[in-house]
Coordinates of N, CA and C in Angstrom, one line a residue:
M360 N -2.2 30.1 -28.2 CA -3.0 31.2 -27.6 C -4.3 30.7 -27.0
P361 N -4.5 30.8 -25.7 CA -5.7 30.2 -25.1 C -6.9 30.8 -25.6
A362 N -8.0 30.0 -25.7 CA -9.2 30.5 -26.4 C -9.8 31.6 -25.6
Q363 N -9.7 31.6 -24.2 CA -10.3 32.7 -23.4 C -9.7 34.1 -23.7
E364 N -8.5 34.1 -24.3 CA -7.9 35.4 -24.6 C -8.1 35.8 -26.0
V365 N -8.9 35.1 -26.8 CA -9.1 35.4 -28.2 C -10.3 36.2 -28.4
T366 N -10.2 37.3 -29.1 CA -11.3 38.1 -29.6 C -11.6 37.9 -31.0
V367 N -12.8 37.7 -31.4 CA -13.2 37.4 -32.7 C -14.2 38.4 -33.3
L368 N -13.9 38.9 -34.5 CA -14.9 39.8 -35.1 C -15.6 39.1 -36.2
L369 N -16.9 39.0 -36.2 CA -17.7 38.4 -37.2 C -18.3 39.4 -38.1
I370 N -18.0 39.4 -39.4 CA -18.6 40.3 -40.4 C -19.5 39.4 -41.2
E371 N -20.8 39.5 -40.9 CA -21.8 38.5 -41.5 C -23.2 39.2 -41.5
D372 N -23.9 39.2 -42.7 CA -25.2 39.8 -42.7 C -26.3 38.9 -42.5
E373 N -26.1 37.5 -42.4 CA -27.1 36.6 -42.2 C -27.4 36.5 -40.7
T374 N -28.7 36.8 -40.3 CA -29.1 36.9 -38.9 C -28.9 35.6 -38.3
E375 N -29.3 34.5 -38.9 CA -29.3 33.2 -38.3 C -27.9 32.7 -38.0
I376 N -26.9 33.0 -38.9 CA -25.5 32.7 -38.6 C -25.0 33.5 -37.4
R377 N -25.3 34.8 -37.4 CA -24.8 35.6 -36.3 C -25.4 35.1 -35.0
R378 N -26.7 34.7 -35.0 CA -27.3 34.2 -33.8 C -26.7 32.9 -33.3
F379 N -26.4 32.0 -34.3 CA -25.7 30.7 -34.0 C -24.4 30.9 -33.4
L380 N -23.6 31.8 -34.0 CA -22.2 32.0 -33.5 C -22.2 32.8 -32.2
R381 N -23.2 33.7 -32.0 CA -23.3 34.4 -30.7 C -23.6 33.5 -29.6
A382 N -24.3 32.4 -29.9 CA -24.6 31.4 -28.8 C -23.5 30.4 -28.6
T383 N -22.7 30.1 -29.6 CA -21.7 29.0 -29.5 C -20.3 29.5 -29.2
L384 N -19.8 30.5 -29.8 CA -18.4 30.9 -29.7 C -18.1 31.4 -28.2
P385 N -18.9 32.2 -27.6 CA -18.6 32.6 -26.2 C -18.6 31.4 -25.3
A386 N -19.4 30.4 -25.6 CA -19.5 29.2 -24.7 C -18.2 28.4 -24.8
H387 N -17.4 28.7 -25.9 CA -16.1 28.0 -26.0 C -14.9 29.0 -25.6
G388 N -15.3 30.1 -25.0 CA -14.3 31.0 -24.4 C -13.8 32.1 -25.3
F389 N -14.5 32.3 -26.5 CA -14.1 33.4 -27.3 C -15.0 34.7 -27.0
R390 N -14.4 35.8 -27.2 CA -15.1 37.1 -27.0 C -15.5 37.5 -28.4
L391 N -16.8 37.6 -28.7 CA -17.3 37.9 -30.0 C -17.8 39.3 -30.2
Y392 N -17.4 39.9 -31.3 CA -17.9 41.2 -31.8 C -18.6 40.9 -33.1
E393 N -19.6 41.7 -33.5 CA -20.4 41.5 -34.7 C -20.5 42.7 -35.5
S394 N -20.6 42.5 -36.8 CA -20.9 43.5 -37.8 C -21.7 42.9 -38.9
S395 N -22.6 43.6 -39.5 CA -23.5 43.1 -40.6 C -23.1 43.7 -41.9
T396 N -22.2 44.6 -42.0 CA -21.8 45.2 -43.2 C -20.2 45.3 -43.3
G397 N -19.8 45.4 -44.6 CA -18.3 45.4 -44.8 C -17.7 46.7 -44.2
Q398 N -18.3 47.8 -44.4 CA -17.7 49.1 -44.0 C -17.6 49.1 -42.4
D399 N -18.7 48.7 -41.8 CA -18.7 48.7 -40.3 C -17.7 47.7 -39.8
G400 N -17.6 46.6 -40.5 CA -16.6 45.6 -40.2 C -15.2 46.1 -40.3
L401 N -14.9 46.9 -41.3 CA -13.6 47.5 -41.4 C -13.3 48.5 -40.3
N402 N -14.3 49.2 -40.0 CA -14.2 50.2 -38.8 C -13.9 49.5 -37.5
Q403 N -14.7 48.4 -37.3 CA -14.5 47.6 -36.1 C -13.1 46.9 -36.0
A404 N -12.7 46.4 -37.2 CA -11.4 45.8 -37.2 C -10.3 46.7 -36.8
R405 N -10.4 48.0 -37.2 CA -9.4 49.0 -36.8 C -9.5 49.3 -35.3
S406 N -10.7 49.5 -34.8 CA -10.9 50.0 -33.4 C -10.7 48.9 -32.4
R407 N -11.1 47.6 -32.8 CA -11.1 46.5 -31.8 C -9.8 45.7 -31.9
N408 N -9.1 45.7 -33.1 CA -7.9 44.9 -33.3 C -8.1 43.5 -32.9
P409 N -9.0 42.7 -33.5 CA -9.4 41.4 -33.1 C -8.2 40.4 -33.3
D410 N -8.2 39.3 -32.7 CA -7.3 38.2 -32.9 C -7.6 37.4 -34.1
L411 N -8.9 37.3 -34.5 CA -9.3 36.5 -35.6 C -10.6 37.2 -36.2
L412 N -10.7 37.1 -37.5 CA -11.8 37.7 -38.2 C -12.5 36.6 -39.0
L413 N -13.8 36.5 -38.8 CA -14.7 35.6 -39.6 C -15.5 36.5 -40.5
L414 N -15.3 36.2 -41.8 CA -15.8 37.1 -42.9 C -16.7 36.4 -43.9
D415 N -17.9 36.8 -44.0 CA -18.8 36.4 -45.1 C -18.4 37.1 -46.4
L416 N -18.5 36.4 -47.5 CA -18.1 37.0 -48.8 C -19.2 37.8 -49.4
G417 N -20.5 37.4 -49.1 CA -21.6 38.1 -49.7 C -22.2 39.2 -48.8
L418 N -21.6 40.3 -48.7 CA -22.1 41.4 -47.8 C -22.9 42.3 -48.6
P419 N -23.8 43.1 -47.9 CA -24.7 44.0 -48.7 C -24.1 45.2 -49.3
D420 N -22.9 45.7 -48.7 CA -22.4 46.9 -49.2 C -21.0 46.7 -49.9
L421 N -20.2 45.8 -49.4 CA -18.9 45.6 -50.0 C -18.7 44.1 -50.3
D422 N -18.0 43.8 -51.4 CA -17.6 42.4 -51.6 C -16.6 42.0 -50.6
G423 N -16.8 40.8 -50.1 CA -15.9 40.3 -49.0 C -14.4 40.3 -49.4
T424 N -14.1 40.1 -50.7 CA -12.8 40.2 -51.2 C -12.2 41.6 -51.1
E425 N -13.0 42.6 -51.2 CA -12.6 44.0 -51.0 C -12.3 44.2 -49.6
V426 N -13.0 43.7 -48.7 CA -12.8 43.8 -47.2 C -11.4 43.2 -46.9
I427 N -11.1 42.0 -47.5 CA -9.8 41.4 -47.3 C -8.7 42.2 -47.8
R428 N -8.9 42.8 -49.0 CA -7.8 43.6 -49.6 C -7.5 44.8 -48.8
R429 N -8.5 45.4 -48.2 CA -8.3 46.6 -47.4 C -7.6 46.3 -46.1
I430 N -8.1 45.2 -45.5 CA -7.5 44.8 -44.2 C -6.0 44.4 -44.4
R431 N -5.7 43.7 -45.4 CA -4.3 43.3 -45.7 C -3.4 44.5 -46.0
E432 N -3.9 45.6 -46.2 CA -3.1 46.8 -46.4 C -2.4 47.2 -45.0
W433 N -3.0 46.8 -43.9 CA -2.4 47.2 -42.6 C -2.4 46.2 -41.5
S434 N -3.0 45.0 -41.8 CA -3.1 44.0 -40.7 C -2.8 42.6 -41.3
A435 N -2.2 41.8 -40.4 CA -2.0 40.3 -40.7 C -2.9 39.5 -39.9
V436 N -4.0 40.0 -39.4 CA -4.9 39.2 -38.6 C -5.4 38.0 -39.4
P437 N -5.5 36.8 -38.8 CA -6.0 35.7 -39.5 C -7.4 35.9 -39.9
I438 N -7.7 35.6 -41.2 CA -9.1 35.8 -41.7 C -9.6 34.5 -42.2
L439 N -10.7 34.1 -41.6 CA -11.4 32.8 -42.0 C -12.7 33.2 -42.7
V440 N -12.8 32.8 -44.0 CA -13.9 33.1 -44.8 C -15.0 32.1 -44.6
L441 N -16.3 32.7 -44.5 CA -17.5 31.9 -44.5 C -18.1 32.0 -45.9
S442 N -18.2 30.9 -46.6 CA -18.6 31.0 -48.0 C -19.7 30.0 -48.3
A443 N -20.5 30.3 -49.3 CA -21.5 29.4 -49.8 C -20.9 28.4 -50.8
R444 N -21.5 27.3 -51.0 CA -21.0 26.2 -51.8 C -20.8 26.7 -53.3
D445 N -21.5 27.6 -53.8 CA -21.4 28.1 -55.2 C -20.5 29.2 -55.3
Q446 N -19.6 29.5 -54.3 CA -18.7 30.7 -54.4 C -17.3 30.2 -54.6
E447 N -17.1 29.2 -55.4 CA -15.7 28.7 -55.6 C -14.7 29.7 -56.1
R448 N -15.1 30.5 -57.1 CA -14.1 31.5 -57.6 C -13.9 32.6 -56.6
M449 N -14.9 32.9 -55.8 CA -14.7 33.9 -54.7 C -13.8 33.4 -53.6
K450 N -13.9 32.1 -53.3 CA -13.0 31.5 -52.3 C -11.6 31.6 -52.7
V451 N -11.3 31.2 -54.0 CA -10.0 31.3 -54.5 C -9.4 32.7 -54.5
A452 N -10.3 33.6 -54.9 CA -9.9 35.0 -54.9 C -9.6 35.5 -53.5
A453 N -10.4 35.1 -52.6 CA -10.2 35.5 -51.2 C -8.9 35.0 -50.6
L454 N -8.6 33.7 -50.9 CA -7.3 33.1 -50.4 C -6.1 33.8 -51.1
D455 N -6.2 34.0 -52.4 CA -5.1 34.7 -53.1 C -4.9 36.1 -52.5
L456 N -5.9 36.8 -52.0 CA -5.8 38.1 -51.5 C -5.2 38.1 -50.1
G457 N -5.2 36.9 -49.4 CA -4.6 36.9 -48.1 C -5.5 36.3 -47.0
A458 N -6.7 35.8 -47.4 CA -7.4 35.0 -46.4 C -6.7 33.8 -46.0
D459 N -6.9 33.3 -44.7 CA -6.1 32.2 -44.2 C -6.8 30.8 -44.5
D460 N -8.1 30.8 -44.6 CA -8.8 29.6 -44.7 C -10.3 29.9 -45.0
Y461 N -11.1 28.9 -45.3 CA -12.5 29.1 -45.5 C -13.3 27.9 -44.9
V462 N -14.5 28.2 -44.6 CA -15.5 27.2 -44.1 C -16.7 27.3 -45.0
T463 N -17.2 26.2 -45.6 CA -18.3 26.3 -46.5 C -19.6 26.2 -45.7
K464 N -20.5 27.0 -46.0 CA -21.9 27.0 -45.4 C -22.7 25.9 -46.0
P465 N -23.5 25.2 -45.2 CA -23.7 25.3 -43.8 C -22.5 24.5 -43.1
F466 N -22.1 25.0 -42.0 CA -21.0 24.3 -41.3 C -21.4 24.0 -39.8
G467 N -20.7 23.1 -39.2 CA -20.9 22.7 -37.8 C -19.9 23.4 -37.0
I468 N -20.2 23.6 -35.7 CA -19.3 24.3 -34.8 C -18.0 23.6 -34.6
D469 N -17.9 22.3 -34.6 CA -16.7 21.6 -34.5 C -15.7 21.9 -35.6
E470 N -16.2 21.9 -36.9 CA -15.4 22.2 -38.0 C -14.9 23.6 -37.9
L471 N -15.8 24.6 -37.6 CA -15.4 26.0 -37.5 C -14.3 26.1 -36.4
L472 N -14.5 25.6 -35.2 CA -13.5 25.7 -34.2 C -12.1 25.1 -34.6
A473 N -12.1 24.0 -35.3 CA -10.9 23.4 -35.7 C -10.2 24.3 -36.7
R474 N -10.9 25.0 -37.6 CA -10.3 25.9 -38.6 C -9.8 27.1 -37.8
M475 N -10.5 27.6 -36.9 CA -10.1 28.8 -36.1 C -8.8 28.5 -35.3
R476 N -8.7 27.3 -34.7 CA -7.5 26.9 -33.9 C -6.3 26.8 -34.9
T477 N -6.5 26.3 -36.1 CA -5.4 26.1 -37.0 C -4.9 27.5 -37.4
A478 N -5.8 28.4 -37.8 CA -5.4 29.8 -38.2 C -4.7 30.5 -37.1
L479 N -5.1 30.3 -35.8 CA -4.5 31.0 -34.7 C -3.1 30.4 -34.4
R480 N -3.0 29.1 -34.5 CA -1.7 28.5 -34.3 C -0.7 28.9 -35.3
H481 N -1.1 28.9 -36.6 CA -0.2 29.3 -37.7 C 0.3 30.8 -37.4
T482 N -0.6 31.7 -37.1 CA -0.2 33.1 -36.8 C 0.7 33.2 -35.7
A483 N 0.5 32.4 -34.6 CA 1.3 32.4 -33.4 C 2.7 31.9 -33.7
R484 N 2.9 30.9 -34.6 CA 4.2 30.4 -34.9 C 5.0 31.4 -35.7
I485 N 4.3 32.2 -36.6 CA 5.0 33.2 -37.3 C 5.4 34.3 -36.4
A486 N 4.5 34.7 -35.5 CA 4.8 35.9 -34.6 C 5.9 35.6 -33.7
D487 N 6.0 34.4 -33.1 CA 7.1 34.2 -32.1 C 8.3 33.5 -32.7
G488 N 8.3 33.2 -34.0 CA 9.4 32.5 -34.6 C 9.7 31.1 -34.1
T489 N 8.7 30.4 -33.7 CA 8.9 29.1 -33.1 C 8.5 28.0 -34.1
G490 N 8.6 28.2 -35.4 CA 8.3 27.2 -36.4 C 9.1 26.0 -36.1
E491 N 8.5 24.8 -35.9 CA 9.2 23.6 -35.6 C 10.1 23.1 -36.7
S492 N 11.2 22.5 -36.4 CA 12.1 22.0 -37.4 C 11.7 20.6 -37.9
I493 N 10.8 19.9 -37.2 CA 10.4 18.6 -37.5 C 8.8 18.6 -37.6
F494 N 8.3 18.1 -38.7 CA 6.8 17.9 -38.8 C 6.6 16.4 -38.8
A495 N 5.7 16.0 -38.0 CA 5.4 14.5 -37.9 C 3.9 14.3 -37.8
L496 N 3.4 13.4 -38.6 CA 2.0 13.0 -38.5 C 1.9 11.6 -39.0
G497 N 1.4 10.7 -38.2 CA 1.3 9.3 -38.5 C 2.6 8.8 -38.8
D498 N 2.8 8.1 -39.9 CA 4.1 7.5 -40.3 C 5.0 8.5 -41.1
L499 N 4.5 9.7 -41.3 CA 5.2 10.7 -42.1 C 6.1 11.6 -41.1
R500 N 7.3 11.8 -41.4 CA 8.2 12.7 -40.7 C 9.1 13.5 -41.6
I501 N 9.1 14.8 -41.4 CA 9.8 15.7 -42.3 C 10.8 16.5 -41.4
D502 N 12.1 16.3 -41.5 CA 13.1 17.0 -40.8 C 13.6 18.2 -41.6
L503 N 13.1 19.4 -41.3 CA 13.4 20.5 -42.1 C 14.8 21.0 -42.0
G504 N 15.4 20.8 -40.8 CA 16.8 21.1 -40.6 C 17.7 20.3 -41.4
R505 N 17.5 19.0 -41.4 CA 18.4 18.1 -42.2 C 17.9 17.9 -43.6
R506 N 16.7 18.4 -44.0 CA 16.2 18.3 -45.3 C 16.0 16.8 -45.7
Q507 N 15.4 16.1 -44.7 CA 15.1 14.7 -44.9 C 13.6 14.4 -44.7
V508 N 13.1 13.4 -45.4 CA 11.7 13.0 -45.4 C 11.7 11.5 -45.1
F509 N 10.9 11.0 -44.2 CA 10.8 9.6 -43.8 C 9.3 9.2 -43.8
V510 N 9.1 8.0 -44.3 CA 7.8 7.3 -44.2 C 8.0 6.0 -43.5
S511 N 7.4 5.8 -42.4 CA 7.6 4.5 -41.6 C 9.1 4.3 -41.3
D512 N 9.8 5.4 -40.9 CA 11.2 5.4 -40.6 C 12.1 5.1 -41.7
K513 N 11.6 5.0 -42.9 CA 12.4 4.8 -44.1 C 12.6 6.1 -44.9
E514 N 13.8 6.5 -45.2 CA 14.0 7.8 -45.8 C 13.5 7.7 -47.3
V515 N 12.9 8.8 -47.7 CA 12.3 8.9 -49.1 C 13.1 10.0 -49.8
H516 N 13.5 9.7 -51.0 CA 14.2 10.7 -51.8 C 13.2 11.5 -52.6
L517 N 13.4 12.8 -52.5 CA 12.6 13.7 -53.2 C 13.4 14.6 -54.1
T518 N 12.9 15.0 -55.3 CA 13.7 15.9 -56.1 C 13.6 17.3 -55.5
P519 N 14.4 18.2 -55.9 CA 14.4 19.6 -55.3 C 13.0 20.2 -55.4
L520 N 12.3 20.1 -56.5 CA 11.0 20.7 -56.6 C 10.0 20.0 -55.8
E521 N 10.0 18.7 -55.7 CA 9.1 17.9 -54.8 C 9.3 18.4 -53.4
Y522 N 10.6 18.5 -53.0 CA 10.8 18.9 -51.6 C 10.4 20.3 -51.3
K523 N 10.6 21.2 -52.3 CA 10.1 22.6 -52.1 C 8.6 22.7 -52.0
L524 N 7.9 21.9 -52.8 CA 6.4 21.9 -52.8 C 6.0 21.3 -51.4
L525 N 6.6 20.3 -50.9 CA 6.2 19.7 -49.7 C 6.5 20.7 -48.5
T526 N 7.7 21.3 -48.5 CA 8.0 22.2 -47.4 C 7.1 23.5 -47.4
T527 N 6.7 23.9 -48.6 CA 5.8 25.0 -48.7 C 4.5 24.6 -48.0
L528 N 4.0 23.4 -48.2 CA 2.8 23.0 -47.5 C 3.0 22.8 -46.0
V529 N 4.2 22.3 -45.6 CA 4.5 22.2 -44.2 C 4.5 23.5 -43.5
Q530 N 5.1 24.5 -44.1 CA 5.1 25.9 -43.5 C 3.8 26.5 -43.3
H531 N 2.8 26.0 -44.0 CA 1.4 26.4 -43.9 C 0.5 25.3 -43.5
A532 N 1.0 24.3 -42.7 CA 0.3 23.1 -42.4 C -1.1 23.4 -41.8
G533 N -2.1 22.7 -42.3 CA -3.5 22.9 -41.9 C -4.2 24.0 -42.7
K534 N -3.5 24.8 -43.4 CA -4.1 25.9 -44.2 C -4.2 25.5 -45.6
V535 N -5.3 25.8 -46.3 CA -5.4 25.6 -47.7 C -4.6 26.6 -48.4
L536 N -3.8 26.1 -49.4 CA -3.1 27.0 -50.3 C -3.6 26.9 -51.7
T537 N -3.9 28.0 -52.4 CA -4.5 27.9 -53.7 C -3.4 27.4 -54.7
H538 N -3.9 27.0 -55.9 CA -3.0 26.6 -57.0 C -2.0 27.8 -57.3
R539 N -2.5 29.0 -57.4 CA -1.6 30.1 -57.7 C -0.6 30.4 -56.6
Q540 N -1.0 30.3 -55.4 CA 0.0 30.5 -54.3 C 1.1 29.4 -54.3
L541 N 0.7 28.2 -54.6 CA 1.7 27.1 -54.6 C 2.6 27.3 -55.8
L542 N 2.0 27.6 -57.0 CA 2.8 27.8 -58.2 C 3.8 28.9 -58.0
K543 N 3.4 30.0 -57.4 CA 4.2 31.2 -57.2 C 5.4 30.9 -56.3
A544 N 5.0 30.1 -55.2 CA 6.0 29.8 -54.1 C 7.1 28.8 -54.7
V545 N 6.7 27.9 -55.5 CA 7.6 26.8 -55.9 C 8.2 27.1 -57.2
W546 N 7.5 27.6 -58.2 CA 8.0 27.8 -59.5 C 8.3 29.3 -59.9
G547 N 7.7 30.2 -59.1 CA 7.9 31.6 -59.3 C 6.7 32.3 -60.0
P548 N 6.7 33.6 -59.9 CA 5.5 34.4 -60.4 C 5.2 34.2 -61.9
L549 N 6.2 33.8 -62.6 CA 6.0 33.7 -64.1 C 5.2 32.4 -64.4
H550 N 4.9 31.6 -63.4 CA 4.4 30.3 -63.7 C 3.0 30.0 -63.0
V551 N 2.4 31.1 -62.6 CA 1.1 31.0 -61.8 C 0.0 30.4 -62.6
E552 N 0.1 30.4 -63.9 CA -1.0 29.8 -64.8 C -0.7 28.4 -65.2
E553 N 0.5 27.8 -64.8 CA 0.9 26.5 -65.2 C 0.4 25.4 -64.3
G554 N -0.9 25.3 -64.2 CA -1.5 24.3 -63.3 C -1.0 22.9 -63.5
H555 N -0.6 22.5 -64.7 CA -0.2 21.1 -64.9 C 1.0 20.8 -64.2
Y556 N 1.9 21.8 -63.9 CA 3.1 21.6 -63.1 C 2.7 21.0 -61.7
L557 N 1.8 21.7 -61.1 CA 1.4 21.4 -59.8 C 0.7 20.0 -59.7
R558 N -0.1 19.7 -60.7 CA -0.8 18.4 -60.7 C 0.2 17.3 -60.8
V559 N 1.2 17.4 -61.7 CA 2.2 16.4 -61.9 C 3.0 16.2 -60.6
Y560 N 3.5 17.2 -60.0 CA 4.3 17.1 -58.8 C 3.6 16.7 -57.6
M561 N 2.3 17.0 -57.5 CA 1.5 16.6 -56.4 C 1.3 15.1 -56.5
R562 N 1.0 14.6 -57.8 CA 0.9 13.2 -58.0 C 2.2 12.4 -57.6
Q563 N 3.3 13.0 -58.0 CA 4.6 12.3 -57.6 C 4.8 12.3 -56.1
L564 N 4.5 13.4 -55.4 CA 4.6 13.4 -54.0 C 3.7 12.3 -53.3
R565 N 2.5 12.3 -53.8 CA 1.6 11.3 -53.2 C 2.1 9.8 -53.5
N566 N 2.6 9.6 -54.6 CA 3.1 8.3 -54.9 C 4.2 7.9 -54.0
K567 N 5.0 8.9 -53.6 CA 6.2 8.6 -52.7 C 5.8 8.6 -51.2
L568 N 4.8 9.4 -50.8 CA 4.5 9.6 -49.4 C 3.2 8.9 -48.9
E569 N 2.3 8.6 -49.8 CA 1.0 8.1 -49.3 C 1.0 6.6 -49.5
S570 N 0.4 5.9 -48.6 CA 0.2 4.4 -48.7 C -0.8 4.1 -49.8
N571 N -1.8 5.0 -50.0 CA -2.8 4.9 -51.0 C -2.9 6.2 -51.7
P572 N -2.1 6.5 -52.7 CA -2.2 7.8 -53.4 C -3.5 8.2 -53.9
A573 N -4.4 7.3 -54.2 CA -5.7 7.6 -54.7 C -6.6 8.1 -53.6
H574 N -6.3 7.8 -52.4 CA -7.1 8.3 -51.2 C -6.1 8.8 -50.2
P575 N -5.5 9.9 -50.4 CA -4.4 10.4 -49.6 C -4.8 10.7 -48.1
R576 N -3.9 10.5 -47.2 CA -4.1 10.8 -45.8 C -3.6 12.2 -45.4
Y577 N -2.5 12.6 -46.1 CA -1.8 13.8 -45.7 C -1.9 14.9 -46.7
L578 N -1.8 14.7 -48.0 CA -1.8 15.7 -49.0 C -3.2 15.8 -49.6
L579 N -4.0 16.7 -49.0 CA -5.4 16.7 -49.3 C -5.8 17.7 -50.4
T580 N -6.7 17.3 -51.3 CA -7.2 18.2 -52.3 C -8.4 19.0 -51.9
E581 N -8.3 20.3 -52.1 CA -9.5 21.2 -51.9 C -10.0 21.5 -53.3
L582 N -11.1 20.8 -53.7 CA -11.6 20.8 -55.0 C -11.8 22.2 -55.6
G583 N -11.1 22.5 -56.7 CA -11.3 23.7 -57.4 C -10.5 24.9 -56.7
V584 N -9.8 24.6 -55.6 CA -9.2 25.7 -54.9 C -7.7 25.4 -54.8
G585 N -7.3 24.3 -54.2 CA -5.8 24.1 -54.0 C -5.6 22.8 -53.2
Y586 N -4.6 22.9 -52.3 CA -4.2 21.7 -51.5 C -4.0 22.1 -50.1
R587 N -4.0 21.1 -49.2 CA -3.8 21.3 -47.8 C -3.1 20.2 -47.2
L588 N -2.1 20.4 -46.3 CA -1.4 19.4 -45.6 C -2.1 19.2 -44.2
R589 N -2.5 18.0 -44.0 CA -3.2 17.7 -42.7 C -2.3 17.9 -41.5
T590 N -2.9 18.3 -40.4 CA -2.2 18.5 -39.2 C -2.6 17.5 -38.0
D591 N -3.7 16.8 -38.3 CA -4.2 15.9 -37.2 C -4.8 14.6 -37.9

């Protein structure tokens, strides 16, 4: 989706952040609408139907997670959370409720733009059904059609659960997935509290796919939140 066609709704009560994004996002081709409260943001989301929503969690009238919950009742618009560093639990709750990603304050425009592009690409792939059958990055190649995984052109054998964990990350490449989301997708809803499953299998995947498992290139940890598969 070309940036010049993208409308963005910013729900944020901090004047400085609104001023910063008002000056920078239109310069990159985005059409920006603003709201400083959760209720007005909900109203604008319905009336403007934006392509992307930037949402602060600490709003004066509604908790940001409540805004996400209400929007997800009727819309799949990508939601990018703007969060403070001490809002770890709220970030996890926001992602579990359906937010697509988060950026921690203070953030730079390059990081924000990259996160926005990733969220928009993921939504576009789902909308038009063009999810690619091969994921390739560096020396890692995953052929989803043939259910094969290669590192430096050498096939790597994965157990069924390792493969399911990896393909779940591939399907949401670039997007952070919480521990609960991954546990539910791979092991089922009865195992969302079994965090040790995820740690063990992620370690096994890294040992098989990463040249240096202690400093992974592909399977990235989002501390206290979950994991993300790199896309660039």
